[in-house]
PDB file of C-alpha atoms in Angstrom:
ATOM      1  CA  MET S  23     -15.952 -26.925  20.550  1.00 80.00           C
ATOM      2  CA  ALA S  24     -19.159 -24.932  20.661  1.00 80.00           C
ATOM      3  CA  LYS S  25     -22.304 -26.524  21.990  1.00 81.00           C
ATOM      4  CA  VAL S  26     -25.226 -26.759  19.570  1.00 75.00           C
ATOM      5  CA  THR S  27     -28.457 -25.659  21.205  1.00 75.00           C
ATOM      6  CA  LYS S  28     -32.043 -25.776  20.031  1.00 74.00           C
ATOM      7  CA  MET S  29     -33.733 -22.602  18.881  1.00 75.00           C
ATOM      8  CA  PRO S  30     -36.358 -21.198  21.236  1.00 78.00           C
ATOM      9  CA  GLY S  31     -39.876 -22.332  20.449  1.00 85.00           C
ATOM     10  CA  ARG S  32     -41.472 -18.899  20.776  1.00 87.00           C
ATOM     11  CA  MET S  33     -42.856 -19.005  17.229  1.00 89.00           C
ATOM     12  CA  CYS S  34     -44.560 -22.369  17.828  1.00 92.00           C
ATOM     13  CA  ARG S  35     -48.347 -22.517  18.276  1.00 91.00           C
ATOM     14  CA  PHE S  36     -47.873 -24.797  21.300  1.00 93.00           C
ATOM     15  CA  TYR S  37     -45.568 -22.326  23.113  1.00 93.00           C
ATOM     16  CA  VAL S  38     -47.020 -20.206  25.948  1.00 91.00           C
ATOM     17  CA  ASN S  39     -44.755 -18.398  28.435  1.00 89.00           C
ATOM     18  CA  GLY S  40     -41.936 -20.919  28.193  1.00 91.00           C
ATOM     19  CA  ARG S  41     -44.233 -23.952  28.405  1.00 92.00           C
ATOM     20  CA  CYS S  42     -45.238 -26.503  25.792  1.00 94.00           C
ATOM     21  CA  LEU S  43     -48.997 -27.038  25.455  1.00 93.00           C
ATOM     22  CA  TYR S  44     -48.738 -29.780  22.825  1.00 93.00           C
ATOM     23  CA  GLU S  45     -50.240 -32.509  25.032  1.00 92.00           C
ATOM     24  CA  GLU S  46     -53.051 -30.246  26.257  1.00 92.00           C
ATOM     25  CA  MET S  47     -53.943 -29.181  22.719  1.00 91.00           C
ATOM     26  CA  LEU S  48     -54.114 -32.801  21.561  1.00 90.00           C
ATOM     27  CA  ASN S  49     -56.938 -33.490  23.996  1.00 89.00           C
ATOM     28  CA  PRO S  50     -58.066 -30.279  25.754  1.00 88.00           C
ATOM     29  CA  GLY S  51     -59.255 -30.770  29.310  1.00 85.00           C
ATOM     30  CA  TYR S  52     -58.516 -34.512  29.389  1.00 86.00           C
ATOM     31  CA  ASN S  53     -55.829 -34.345  32.066  1.00 89.00           C
ATOM     32  CA  ARG S  54     -57.637 -32.919  35.081  1.00 87.00           C
ATOM     33  CA  GLU S  55     -54.333 -32.786  37.003  1.00 88.00           C
ATOM     34  CA  TRP S  56     -53.332 -29.816  34.857  1.00 90.00           C
ATOM     35  CA  ARG S  57     -56.437 -27.786  35.722  1.00 89.00           C
ATOM     36  CA  CYS S  58     -56.023 -24.822  38.045  1.00 86.00           C
ATOM     37  CA  ARG S  59     -56.645 -25.920  41.633  1.00 83.00           C
ATOM     38  CA  VAL S  60     -58.111 -22.549  42.523  1.00 81.00           C
ATOM     39  CA  LEU S  61     -60.702 -22.777  39.751  1.00 82.00           C
ATOM     40  CA  ASN S  62     -61.538 -26.365  40.719  1.00 83.00           C
ATOM     41  CA  ASP S  63     -62.142 -25.263  44.311  1.00 82.00           C
ATOM     42  CA  LEU S  64     -64.248 -22.310  43.200  1.00 83.00           C
ATOM     43  CA  GLU S  65     -66.355 -24.539  40.965  1.00 87.00           C
ATOM     44  CA  GLY S  66     -67.131 -26.719  43.980  1.00 87.00           C
ATOM     45  CA  GLU S  67     -68.024 -23.634  46.027  1.00 86.00           C
ATOM     46  CA  TYR S  68     -70.278 -22.391  43.221  1.00 89.00           C
ATOM     47  CA  ASP S  69     -72.115 -25.722  43.039  1.00 91.00           C
ATOM     48  CA  LYS S  70     -72.658 -25.673  46.818  1.00 91.00           C
ATOM     49  CA  LEU S  71     -73.995 -22.131  46.656  1.00 89.00           C
ATOM     50  CA  LEU S  72     -76.364 -23.049  43.815  1.00 90.00           C
ATOM     51  CA  LEU S  73     -77.877 -25.807  45.958  1.00 92.00           C
ATOM     52  CA  GLN S  74     -78.215 -23.467  48.923  1.00 89.00           C
ATOM     53  CA  ALA S  75     -79.773 -20.733  46.773  1.00 89.00           C
ATOM     54  CA  ASP S  76     -82.269 -23.218  45.397  1.00 89.00           C
ATOM     55  CA  ASN S  77     -83.142 -24.537  48.869  1.00 89.00           C
ATOM     56  CA  PHE S  78     -83.608 -21.038  50.285  1.00 89.00           C
ATOM     57  CA  HIS S  79     -85.312 -19.638  47.153  1.00 89.00           C
ATOM     58  CA  LEU S  80     -82.815 -16.781  46.791  1.00 87.00           C
ATOM     59  CA  ASP S  81     -83.329 -14.279  44.013  1.00 90.00           C
ATOM     60  CA  GLU S  82     -80.672 -13.548  41.399  1.00 89.00           C
ATOM     61  CA  GLN S  83     -79.291 -10.427  43.094  1.00 90.00           C
ATOM     62  CA  ALA S  84     -78.954 -12.128  46.490  1.00 90.00           C
ATOM     63  CA  PHE S  85     -77.193 -15.047  44.813  1.00 90.00           C
ATOM     64  CA  ARG S  86     -74.787 -12.713  43.001  1.00 91.00           C
ATOM     65  CA  ASP S  87     -73.970 -10.840  46.218  1.00 91.00           C
ATOM     66  CA  LEU S  88     -73.330 -14.083  48.114  1.00 90.00           C
ATOM     67  CA  TRP S  89     -71.147 -15.428  45.308  1.00 90.00           C
ATOM     68  CA  GLU S  90     -68.958 -12.319  45.240  1.00 89.00           C
ATOM     69  CA  GLN S  91     -68.584 -12.530  49.021  1.00 89.00           C
ATOM     70  CA  ARG S  92     -67.675 -16.230  48.838  1.00 84.00           C
ATOM     71  CA  ILE S  93     -65.058 -15.625  46.152  1.00 81.00           C
ATOM     72  CA  GLU S  94     -63.372 -12.984  48.309  1.00 80.00           C
ATOM     73  CA  GLU S  95     -63.477 -15.177  51.424  1.00 81.00           C
ATOM     74  CA  HIS S  96     -62.250 -18.217  49.530  1.00 77.00           C
ATOM     75  CA  LEU S  97     -59.316 -16.436  47.936  1.00 73.00           C
ATOM     76  CA  LYS S  98     -58.270 -14.873  51.241  1.00 74.00           C
ATOM     77  CA  SER S  99     -58.481 -17.950  53.431  1.00 70.00           C
ATOM     78  CA  THR S 100     -58.485 -21.406  51.887  1.00 58.00           C
ATOM     79  CA  VAL S 101     -56.531 -21.033  48.678  1.00 59.00           C
ATOM     80  CA  VAL S 102     -53.141 -22.606  49.074  1.00 63.00           C
ATOM     81  CA  CYS S 103     -51.309 -22.570  45.771  1.00 77.00           C
ATOM     82  CA  ARG S 104     -47.566 -22.166  45.903  1.00 74.00           C
ATOM     83  CA  LYS S 105     -47.545 -21.652  42.142  1.00 77.00           C
ATOM     84  CA  MET S 106     -49.913 -18.689  42.133  1.00 77.00           C
ATOM     85  CA  VAL S 107     -48.530 -15.680  40.242  1.00 76.00           C
ATOM     86  CA  PRO S 108     -50.152 -12.302  40.909  1.00 75.00           C
ATOM     87  CA  CYS S 109     -51.835 -10.889  37.838  1.00 75.00           C
ATOM     88  CA  ASP S 110     -53.152  -7.391  37.252  1.00 70.00           C
ATOM     89  CA  GLU S 111     -54.902  -8.198  33.975  1.00 68.00           C
ATOM     90  CA  GLU S 112     -58.686  -8.321  33.914  1.00 65.00           C
ATOM     91  CA  ASP S 113     -58.688 -11.461  31.724  1.00 58.00           C
ATOM     92  CA  ASP S 114     -56.870 -13.523  34.362  1.00 49.00           C
ATOM     93  CA  PRO S 115     -58.186 -12.311  37.707  1.00 59.00           C
ATOM     94  CA  PHE S 116     -56.659 -15.074  39.828  1.00 70.00           C
ATOM     95  CA  CYS S 117     -53.240 -15.921  38.497  1.00 80.00           C
ATOM     96  CA  GLY S 118     -50.800 -15.043  35.755  1.00 80.00           C
ATOM     97  CA  ALA S 119     -50.008 -18.743  35.228  1.00 85.00           C
ATOM     98  CA  LEU S 120     -53.609 -19.486  34.241  1.00 84.00           C
ATOM     99  CA  HIS S 121     -54.184 -20.320  30.570  1.00 86.00           C
ATOM    100  CA  ASP S 122     -57.615 -21.558  29.458  1.00 86.00           C
ATOM    101  CA  GLU S 123     -58.287 -23.064  32.903  1.00 86.00           C
ATOM    102  CA  ILE S 124     -54.991 -24.944  33.045  1.00 90.00           C
ATOM    103  CA  CYS S 125     -51.953 -24.105  35.137  1.00 90.00           C
ATOM    104  CA  LEU S 126     -48.962 -23.379  32.922  1.00 91.00           C
ATOM    105  CA  PHE S 127     -46.637 -24.657  35.647  1.00 90.00           C
ATOM    106  CA  GLU S 128     -48.180 -28.118  35.191  1.00 90.00           C
ATOM    107  CA  GLN S 129     -47.072 -28.148  31.547  1.00 92.00           C
ATOM    108  CA  PRO S 130     -43.578 -29.232  30.489  1.00 92.00           C
ATOM    109  CA  LYS S 131     -41.025 -26.524  29.800  1.00 92.00           C
ATOM    110  CA  CYS S 132     -40.464 -25.771  26.145  1.00 92.00           C
ATOM    111  CA  GLU S 133     -37.095 -27.224  25.216  1.00 87.00           C
ATOM    112  CA  GLY S 134     -36.964 -25.305  21.929  1.00 85.00           C
ATOM    113  CA  VAL S 135     -37.841 -26.140  18.363  1.00 84.00           C
ATOM    114  CA  CYS S 136     -38.720 -29.837  18.304  1.00 88.00           C
ATOM    115  CA  ASN S 137     -40.498 -32.447  16.175  1.00 88.00           C
ATOM    116  CA  PHE S 138     -43.892 -31.058  17.277  1.00 88.00           C
ATOM    117  CA  PHE S 139     -43.051 -27.499  16.195  1.00 88.00           C
ATOM    118  CA  LYS S 140     -45.848 -25.887  14.216  1.00 89.00           C
ATOM    119  CA  PRO S 141     -45.737 -22.204  13.283  1.00 88.00           C
ATOM    120  CA  ARG S 142     -48.355 -19.957  14.832  1.00 84.00           C
ATOM    121  CA  LYS S 143     -51.242 -19.384  12.441  1.00 76.00           C
ATOM    122  CA  ASP S 144     -51.173 -15.655  13.097  1.00 61.00           C
ATOM    123  CA  GLU S 145     -47.464 -15.576  12.241  1.00 50.00           C
ATOM    124  CA  ILE S 146     -47.816 -17.096   8.775  1.00 46.00           C
ATOM    125  CA  PHE S 147     -48.071 -14.513   6.069  1.00 45.00           C
ATOM    126  CA  ILE S 148     -49.081 -15.844   2.677  1.00 46.00           C
ATOM    127  CA  LYS S 149     -48.931 -13.490  -0.232  1.00 46.00           C
ATOM    128  CA  LYS S 150     -51.964 -13.874  -2.476  1.00 49.00           C
ATOM    129  CA  THR S 151     -51.409 -13.832  -6.185  1.00 51.00           C
ATOM    130  CA  ASP S 152     -54.050 -13.486  -8.844  1.00 46.00           C
TER     131      ASP S 152
END
């Protein structure tokens, strides 16, 4: 007997790189556990630098230079993310698993077409009639 398998969910609006974003799209940003750890750390570093810049009355250019230096130092030394995927695209400078500030590896794998399946909006072609 042949085994019946589900169809892949690639045409679903919740599907991104083999992961299901249904739960995230229900309430975006609610589950902070899914957020990228690297971005969380950098946000904390940015807040610290803002306080320091304010205390030392740094101008905008000095702040920008310090921030770029801190990003480089931070990414070289303290970032420990076993899930980090190198990415050459300009849109995702830190990691290929980053999607709208969440880590795709924190999302459940897409098991195929399921009860939550919704076609992608950009994939629906409706022919207009007059």
